[in-house]
Amino acid sequence: MPRLLAIMGSGETAPTMVTPHREIVARLGEEHPRAVLLDTPYGFQENAAEITQRAIEYFAHRVQLAIEPAGFLGPLAADPALRTPMAEAAALSRVRTAGFVFAGPGSPSYALSVWRGSPVPEALAAKLADGGAVVFSSAAALTVGRFSVPVYEIYKVGLPMHWLDGLDLLGPLGFGGSCVVIPHYDNAEGGTHDTHFCYLGERRLSAMEAMLPEDAWVLGIDEHTALIVDIDARTVSVTGRGGLTVRRRGVSRVFPAGERMGLDALLAAARGDGSSTRPAAPVEAAEGTTAAAPGEGVPATAKSPLLSEVAKLEQAFEAAIAGRRAGDAAEAVLTLDRSILEWSADTLQTDEPDRARAVLYSLIHRLGEAAAGGLRDPRELLAPVVDGLIALRKDLRVAKQWELADRVRDRLAAAGIELHDTPTGTAWELRK
């Protein structure tokens, strides 16, 4: 899969964002990619189930994408069953195996408090490093930068202005400096008072900018607008009804919807590079030249030996499940368990064993799902019956009982089994 990051200013389940969602899904290159709704940001709300259902219906009806909730609602989930270790392992499994991960409304502060110390940030970073799409909007979008705005605490509760540590998903992708993502950038709900910049307003944002490191800059995304980053091609595009703003120490540069540029042009604006007066058009590879390899120009993240082994065994597990090899899948799980045990004596105090165990639990859960659904190739089960009916059809045709032979063919077709007469005999296949 290509590596895509989409950040939306708002409208993530509105008609305005249908086209960006469809574009992202189409670029994944799979007819039915597994899609997961990371529901943590609103997991504390009493109407969380209602929000989830609305999102499911939106993606099904408007985007033609089946999306399932992760079920990672955190410690304040109304349903106690969603707060168990097994439920969290299942949620992580869904996120790790999805090609399309979406998160949107809620509280960035709550989301960060739940994700911090969990395997979720690593799972999202792995998605952006290895392939897939991460689509964050609104509250979730506030979490992806180096720092995050605690918008409710400042705007509604009245706490002093401050920043939270964000997930910093952008740093490993080549976004220089301490990037701060602010959705709802052009919000004007206040009417008589300034609610731009996700309800902060100019006075508060200016004061909060002074609290940031010297290399910090703001990536502002207007409402009903999306920034789509193609990590492999190192290009960014702006789509929707508004624009994208790069702001550093009060100086802003706006990229309107419809703009497409190289990532370097965006970063030049973030540095305040005056030589780049206009966004640069992406450079297309000339005929006969070799395009940049996936990940080129993106800093590689070194993995520890344990985490490298975890990644290798997880890939082996994925291949075994895809190949319907239950024994190999179980072997990968057992080998991972042994690896964790071997590393348990390591005196280096890190969270890597916990992260490895989180992967182990998710693989066990997936193995249970596979066992419930069955891994055996259905052709093996159907072959004796279908081959017998094909032989009967052949005998009927030899006896010139064409009507009965056609009825056998039609009954098989109704059951999803298609026959193909070839020079070497009759072949059959299962329709998907």
Coordinates of C-alpha atoms in Angstrom, one line a residue:
M1 CA 0.0 0.0 0.0
P2 CA 1.1 3.6 -0.5
R3 CA 1.7 5.6 2.6
L4 CA -0.8 8.4 3.1
L5 CA -1.5 10.9 5.8
A6 CA -4.6 13.0 5.6
I7 CA -5.4 15.8 8.1
M8 CA -8.9 17.4 7.9
G9 CA -9.8 20.7 9.5
S10 CA -13.4 19.6 10.1
G11 CA -16.4 18.1 8.3
E12 CA -14.9 14.6 8.5
T13 CA -18.4 13.0 8.2
A14 CA -20.0 15.8 6.2
P15 CA -20.8 15.8 2.4
T16 CA -17.9 18.2 1.9
M17 CA -15.3 15.5 2.7
V18 CA -16.8 12.7 0.7
T19 CA -14.5 13.3 -2.3
P20 CA -11.3 13.4 -0.2
H21 CA -12.3 10.2 1.6
R22 CA -13.0 8.5 -1.7
E23 CA -9.8 9.7 -3.2
I24 CA -7.8 8.3 -0.3
V25 CA -9.5 5.0 -0.5
A26 CA -9.0 4.8 -4.2
R27 CA -5.3 5.5 -3.9
L28 CA -4.8 2.6 -1.5
G29 CA -5.3 0.3 -4.5
E30 CA -7.6 -2.2 -2.8
E31 CA -11.2 -2.7 -3.7
H32 CA -12.2 -3.3 -0.1
P33 CA -9.4 -2.2 2.3
R34 CA -10.0 -2.9 6.0
A35 CA -11.1 0.4 7.5
V36 CA -11.1 1.1 11.3
L37 CA -12.6 4.0 13.2
L38 CA -10.3 4.8 16.1
D39 CA -12.9 6.0 18.5
T40 CA -10.8 7.1 21.5
P41 CA -11.2 10.9 21.2
Y42 CA -15.0 10.7 22.1
G43 CA -14.7 7.5 24.1
F44 CA -15.7 9.3 27.3
Q45 CA -19.0 10.7 26.0
E46 CA -22.3 9.2 26.9
N47 CA -23.4 9.2 23.3
A48 CA -20.2 7.5 22.0
A49 CA -22.2 4.6 20.5
E50 CA -24.4 7.0 18.6
I51 CA -21.3 8.9 17.2
T52 CA -19.8 5.5 16.1
Q53 CA -23.0 4.5 14.4
R54 CA -23.3 7.7 12.5
A55 CA -19.7 7.4 11.3
I56 CA -20.3 3.8 10.2
E57 CA -23.4 4.8 8.2
Y58 CA -21.6 7.8 6.7
F59 CA -18.7 5.7 5.3
A60 CA -21.0 3.0 4.1
H61 CA -23.5 5.2 2.3
R62 CA -21.4 8.1 1.2
V63 CA -17.9 6.7 0.7
Q64 CA -18.9 3.1 0.0
L65 CA -16.5 1.9 2.6
A66 CA -17.2 -0.6 5.4
I67 CA -15.6 0.8 8.5
E68 CA -15.5 -1.0 11.9
P69 CA -15.0 0.7 15.3
A70 CA -11.7 -0.1 17.0
G71 CA -13.4 -0.2 20.4
F72 CA -10.5 1.6 22.1
L73 CA -12.7 4.0 24.1
G74 CA -10.4 4.2 27.2
P75 CA -11.1 4.1 30.9
L76 CA -14.2 6.2 30.8
A77 CA -16.1 4.1 28.3
A78 CA -19.7 3.6 29.3
D79 CA -19.6 -0.1 28.5
P80 CA -17.4 -1.9 31.0
A81 CA -16.8 -4.7 28.4
L82 CA -14.8 -2.2 26.4
R83 CA -12.4 -1.5 29.2
T84 CA -11.0 -5.0 29.6
P85 CA -7.4 -6.0 28.5
M86 CA -9.0 -8.4 26.0
A87 CA -11.1 -5.7 24.5
E88 CA -8.0 -3.4 24.2
A89 CA -6.0 -6.2 22.6
A90 CA -8.8 -6.7 20.0
A91 CA -8.9 -2.9 19.4
L92 CA -5.1 -2.8 18.8
S93 CA -5.4 -5.8 16.4
R94 CA -8.0 -3.9 14.4
V95 CA -5.8 -0.8 14.1
R96 CA -2.7 -2.7 13.2
T97 CA -4.3 -4.7 10.5
A98 CA -6.3 -1.9 8.9
G99 CA -5.3 -0.2 5.7
F100 CA -7.4 2.9 6.5
V101 CA -7.5 4.3 10.1
F102 CA -9.8 7.2 10.8
A103 CA -10.2 9.3 13.9
G104 CA -12.1 12.5 14.3
P105 CA -14.3 14.3 16.9
G106 CA -14.0 14.4 20.6
S107 CA -11.3 15.7 23.0
P108 CA -7.6 15.8 22.1
S109 CA -6.7 15.9 25.7
Y110 CA -8.6 12.7 26.5
A111 CA -7.3 11.0 23.4
L112 CA -3.7 11.8 24.3
S113 CA -4.2 10.7 27.9
V114 CA -5.5 7.3 26.7
W115 CA -3.0 6.8 23.9
R116 CA 0.1 7.9 25.9
G117 CA 1.7 4.8 27.2
S118 CA -0.4 2.5 24.9
P119 CA 0.8 0.8 21.7
V120 CA -1.5 3.1 19.6
P121 CA 1.1 5.8 18.7
E122 CA 3.5 3.1 17.6
A123 CA 0.8 1.4 15.5
L124 CA -0.1 4.7 13.8
A125 CA 3.6 5.4 13.1
A126 CA 4.1 1.9 11.7
K127 CA 1.1 2.5 9.4
L128 CA 2.8 5.6 8.0
A129 CA 6.1 3.9 7.8
D130 CA 5.0 0.6 6.2
G131 CA 1.9 1.4 4.2
G132 CA -1.7 2.5 4.7
A133 CA -3.7 5.6 5.3
V134 CA -4.1 7.5 8.5
V135 CA -6.9 10.1 8.3
F136 CA -7.2 12.4 11.4
S137 CA -9.7 15.3 11.6
S138 CA -10.8 17.8 14.1
A139 CA -9.9 16.8 17.7
A140 CA -7.8 13.9 16.4
A141 CA -5.9 16.2 14.1
L142 CA -4.8 18.3 17.1
T143 CA -2.8 15.3 18.4
V144 CA -0.6 14.5 15.4
G145 CA 2.0 17.4 15.9
R146 CA 4.8 17.8 18.3
F147 CA 2.6 19.8 20.6
S148 CA -1.2 19.8 21.0
V149 CA -3.8 22.5 22.0
P150 CA -5.9 21.6 25.0
V151 CA -8.8 23.4 23.4
Y152 CA -11.6 22.6 25.8
E153 CA -9.5 23.3 28.9
I154 CA -8.6 26.8 27.6
Y155 CA -11.7 27.8 25.7
K156 CA -14.4 26.2 27.9
V157 CA -12.9 25.5 31.3
G158 CA -10.7 28.5 31.7
L159 CA -7.4 26.9 32.6
P160 CA -4.2 28.9 31.9
M161 CA -2.8 28.7 28.4
H162 CA -0.5 25.7 28.0
W163 CA 0.5 23.0 25.5
L164 CA 0.3 19.3 25.7
D165 CA 2.8 16.9 24.2
G166 CA 1.4 15.5 20.9
L167 CA 2.0 12.2 19.2
D168 CA 4.6 13.8 16.8
L169 CA 3.6 11.6 13.9
L170 CA 5.0 14.3 11.5
G171 CA 8.6 14.4 12.7
P172 CA 9.6 10.9 11.4
L173 CA 7.9 11.8 8.0
G174 CA 10.4 14.6 7.3
F175 CA 8.4 17.5 8.7
G176 CA 11.1 19.7 10.1
G177 CA 10.9 21.6 13.4
S178 CA 8.3 21.3 16.1
C179 CA 5.1 21.3 14.0
V180 CA 1.8 22.1 15.7
V181 CA -1.4 21.1 13.8
I182 CA -4.4 23.3 14.3
P183 CA -7.7 22.3 12.6
H184 CA -10.8 24.6 12.5
Y185 CA -8.3 27.3 11.6
D186 CA -10.8 29.6 10.0
N187 CA -13.6 29.0 12.5
A188 CA -15.9 32.0 12.9
E189 CA -18.6 30.6 15.3
G190 CA -17.8 33.3 17.9
G191 CA -19.5 36.0 15.9
T192 CA -18.8 38.9 18.3
H193 CA -15.5 37.3 19.5
D194 CA -12.5 35.7 17.8
T195 CA -12.7 31.9 17.5
H196 CA -10.2 31.5 14.7
F197 CA -7.4 28.9 15.2
C198 CA -9.6 26.2 16.8
Y199 CA -11.3 28.7 19.2
L200 CA -8.1 30.2 20.5
G201 CA -8.3 33.5 18.7
E202 CA -5.4 35.7 17.7
R203 CA -4.6 36.9 21.2
R204 CA -4.3 33.5 22.8
L205 CA -2.5 31.9 19.8
S206 CA 0.1 34.7 19.8
A207 CA 0.7 34.2 23.5
M208 CA 1.0 30.5 23.1
E209 CA 3.4 30.7 20.2
A210 CA 5.8 32.5 22.6
M211 CA 5.8 29.3 24.8
L212 CA 7.0 27.1 21.9
P213 CA 10.6 26.3 20.9
E214 CA 12.3 28.5 18.4
D215 CA 11.9 25.9 15.6
A216 CA 8.1 25.6 16.1
W217 CA 5.6 26.4 13.4
V218 CA 1.8 26.1 13.0
L219 CA 0.1 24.0 10.3
G220 CA -3.4 25.4 10.1
I221 CA -6.2 23.6 8.2
D222 CA -9.4 25.4 7.5
E223 CA -12.8 23.8 8.2
H224 CA -14.1 21.4 5.5
T225 CA -10.6 21.2 4.1
A226 CA -8.1 18.4 3.9
L227 CA -4.3 18.2 3.6
I228 CA -3.3 14.9 1.9
V229 CA 0.4 13.9 2.2
D230 CA 1.8 11.3 -0.1
I231 CA 4.8 10.2 1.9
D232 CA 6.4 8.1 -0.8
A233 CA 6.1 10.8 -3.5
R234 CA 6.8 13.6 -0.9
T235 CA 4.0 15.7 -2.2
V236 CA 1.1 17.4 -0.4
S237 CA -2.2 18.6 -1.8
V238 CA -4.9 20.8 -0.4
T239 CA -8.6 20.0 -1.1
G240 CA -11.9 21.1 0.1
R241 CA -13.5 24.5 0.7
G242 CA -10.8 26.4 2.5
G243 CA -7.0 26.5 2.6
L244 CA -3.9 25.5 4.4
T245 CA -1.9 28.1 6.4
V246 CA 1.8 27.8 7.4
R247 CA 2.4 30.2 10.3
R248 CA 5.6 31.0 12.2
R249 CA 5.8 33.6 14.9
G250 CA 2.8 35.4 13.6
V251 CA 3.8 35.4 9.9
S252 CA 1.5 33.4 7.7
R253 CA 1.4 32.0 4.3
V254 CA -1.8 30.5 2.8
F255 CA -2.0 27.7 0.3
P256 CA -5.6 27.6 -1.2
A257 CA -7.6 24.5 -2.0
G258 CA -6.5 22.9 -5.3
E259 CA -2.8 23.6 -4.5
R260 CA -0.4 20.7 -5.0
M261 CA 3.3 20.9 -4.2
G262 CA 6.3 19.1 -3.1
L263 CA 6.8 18.6 0.6
D264 CA 10.0 20.6 0.4
A265 CA 8.0 23.7 -0.7
L266 CA 5.8 23.4 2.4
L267 CA 8.8 23.1 4.7
A268 CA 10.5 26.1 3.0
A269 CA 7.4 28.1 4.0
A270 CA 7.7 26.8 7.5
R271 CA 11.3 28.0 7.7
G272 CA 10.2 31.4 6.4
D273 CA 12.3 30.9 3.3
G274 CA 11.7 34.1 1.3
S275 CA 13.2 32.7 -1.9
S276 CA 10.1 30.5 -2.3
T277 CA 7.4 33.0 -3.1
R278 CA 5.0 30.5 -4.5
P279 CA 4.3 26.9 -3.8
A280 CA 6.5 24.7 -6.0
A281 CA 4.8 22.3 -8.4
P282 CA 5.6 18.7 -7.9
V283 CA 8.4 17.4 -10.1
E284 CA 7.3 14.6 -12.4
A285 CA 9.8 11.9 -13.2
A286 CA 10.9 12.2 -16.8
E287 CA 10.5 9.3 -19.1
G288 CA 13.3 6.8 -18.7
T289 CA 14.3 8.0 -15.2
T290 CA 13.8 6.2 -12.0
A291 CA 11.4 7.6 -9.4
A292 CA 12.4 7.9 -5.8
A293 CA 12.1 4.7 -3.9
P294 CA 9.3 4.5 -1.2
G295 CA 10.6 6.1 1.9
E296 CA 13.5 7.9 0.2
G297 CA 14.3 11.1 2.0
V298 CA 12.4 10.1 5.1
P299 CA 14.5 9.4 8.2
A300 CA 14.6 5.7 9.0
T301 CA 13.7 4.8 12.5
A302 CA 16.1 2.3 14.0
K303 CA 14.4 -0.6 15.8
S304 CA 15.8 -2.6 18.7
P305 CA 16.6 -6.3 18.2
L306 CA 13.5 -7.3 20.1
L307 CA 11.2 -5.0 18.1
S308 CA 12.8 -6.1 14.9
E309 CA 12.1 -9.7 15.8
V310 CA 8.5 -8.7 16.7
A311 CA 8.1 -7.1 13.3
K312 CA 9.5 -10.1 11.5
L313 CA 7.2 -12.5 13.3
E314 CA 4.2 -10.4 12.8
Q315 CA 4.9 -10.4 9.0
A316 CA 5.3 -14.2 9.1
F317 CA 2.0 -14.4 10.9
E318 CA 0.3 -12.1 8.3
A319 CA 1.7 -14.3 5.5
A320 CA 0.5 -17.5 7.2
I321 CA -3.0 -16.1 7.7
A322 CA -3.2 -14.9 4.1
G323 CA -2.0 -18.3 2.9
R324 CA -4.4 -20.2 5.2
R325 CA -1.5 -21.9 7.0
A326 CA -2.9 -22.3 10.5
G327 CA 0.2 -24.2 11.7
D328 CA 2.6 -21.5 10.5
A329 CA 0.5 -18.8 12.1
A330 CA 0.5 -20.6 15.5
E331 CA 4.2 -21.1 15.2
A332 CA 4.8 -17.4 14.7
V333 CA 2.8 -16.7 17.9
L334 CA 4.7 -19.3 19.9
T335 CA 8.0 -18.0 18.6
L336 CA 7.1 -14.5 19.6
D337 CA 6.1 -15.7 23.1
R338 CA 9.5 -17.4 23.4
S339 CA 11.3 -14.3 22.2
I340 CA 9.5 -12.2 24.8
L341 CA 10.5 -14.7 27.5
E342 CA 14.1 -14.6 26.4
W343 CA 14.2 -10.9 26.6
S344 CA 12.5 -10.8 30.0
A345 CA 15.9 -11.2 31.7
D346 CA 17.3 -8.0 30.0
T347 CA 18.2 -5.5 32.7
L348 CA 17.6 -2.5 30.3
Q349 CA 14.5 -0.8 31.6
T350 CA 12.4 0.0 28.6
D351 CA 8.8 -0.5 27.5
E352 CA 9.8 -2.7 24.6
P353 CA 8.6 -6.0 26.3
D354 CA 5.2 -4.4 27.0
R355 CA 5.0 -3.3 23.3
A356 CA 6.0 -6.8 22.2
R357 CA 3.4 -8.4 24.5
A358 CA 0.7 -6.0 23.0
V359 CA 1.5 -7.4 19.6
L360 CA 1.4 -10.9 20.9
Y361 CA -2.0 -10.4 22.4
S362 CA -3.3 -8.9 19.1
L363 CA -2.0 -11.9 17.2
I364 CA -3.6 -14.3 19.6
H365 CA -6.9 -12.5 19.1
R366 CA -6.5 -12.7 15.4
L367 CA -5.7 -16.4 15.5
G368 CA -8.9 -16.9 17.5
E369 CA -10.9 -14.9 14.9
A370 CA -9.3 -17.1 12.1
A371 CA -10.2 -20.3 14.0
A372 CA -13.8 -19.1 14.4
G373 CA -14.1 -18.4 10.7
G374 CA -12.0 -21.3 9.4
L375 CA -8.8 -21.2 7.5
R376 CA -9.2 -24.2 5.3
D377 CA -9.6 -23.5 1.6
P378 CA -13.3 -24.0 0.8
R379 CA -12.3 -25.6 -2.5
E380 CA -10.9 -28.6 -0.6
L381 CA -14.3 -29.1 1.1
L382 CA -16.4 -28.7 -2.0
A383 CA -14.1 -30.6 -4.5
P384 CA -15.6 -34.1 -4.0
V385 CA -19.2 -32.9 -4.4
V386 CA -18.5 -30.5 -7.3
D387 CA -16.2 -33.0 -9.2
G388 CA -19.0 -35.6 -8.8
L389 CA -21.6 -33.2 -10.3
I390 CA -19.2 -32.3 -13.1
A391 CA -18.9 -36.0 -13.9
L392 CA -22.7 -36.4 -13.8
R393 CA -23.0 -33.4 -16.2
K394 CA -20.5 -35.0 -18.6
D395 CA -22.5 -38.3 -18.6
L396 CA -25.7 -36.4 -19.3
R397 CA -24.2 -34.6 -22.2
V398 CA -22.8 -37.8 -23.6
A399 CA -26.4 -39.2 -23.4
K400 CA -27.6 -36.0 -25.1
Q401 CA -29.7 -35.0 -22.1
W402 CA -28.9 -31.4 -22.6
E403 CA -31.6 -30.0 -20.5
L404 CA -30.6 -32.0 -17.4
A405 CA -26.9 -31.1 -18.0
D406 CA -27.8 -27.4 -18.2
R407 CA -29.8 -27.7 -15.0
V408 CA -26.7 -29.1 -13.2
R409 CA -24.7 -26.2 -14.5
D410 CA -27.3 -23.7 -13.4
R411 CA -27.7 -25.1 -9.9
L412 CA -23.9 -24.9 -9.4
A413 CA -23.9 -21.3 -10.7
A414 CA -26.7 -20.4 -8.3
A415 CA -24.5 -21.7 -5.5
G416 CA -21.6 -19.5 -6.6
I417 CA -19.7 -22.1 -8.5
E418 CA -18.9 -21.3 -12.1
L419 CA -18.0 -24.0 -14.7
H420 CA -15.7 -23.4 -17.6
D421 CA -15.4 -25.9 -20.5
T422 CA -11.8 -26.1 -21.7
P423 CA -10.0 -28.3 -24.2
T424 CA -8.7 -30.4 -21.3
G425 CA -12.1 -30.7 -19.5
T426 CA -14.4 -28.8 -17.3
A427 CA -12.8 -26.4 -14.7
W428 CA -14.6 -24.7 -11.9
E429 CA -14.1 -21.7 -9.6
L430 CA -15.8 -20.1 -6.6
R431 CA -17.1 -16.6 -7.2
K432 CA -16.1 -14.1 -4.5

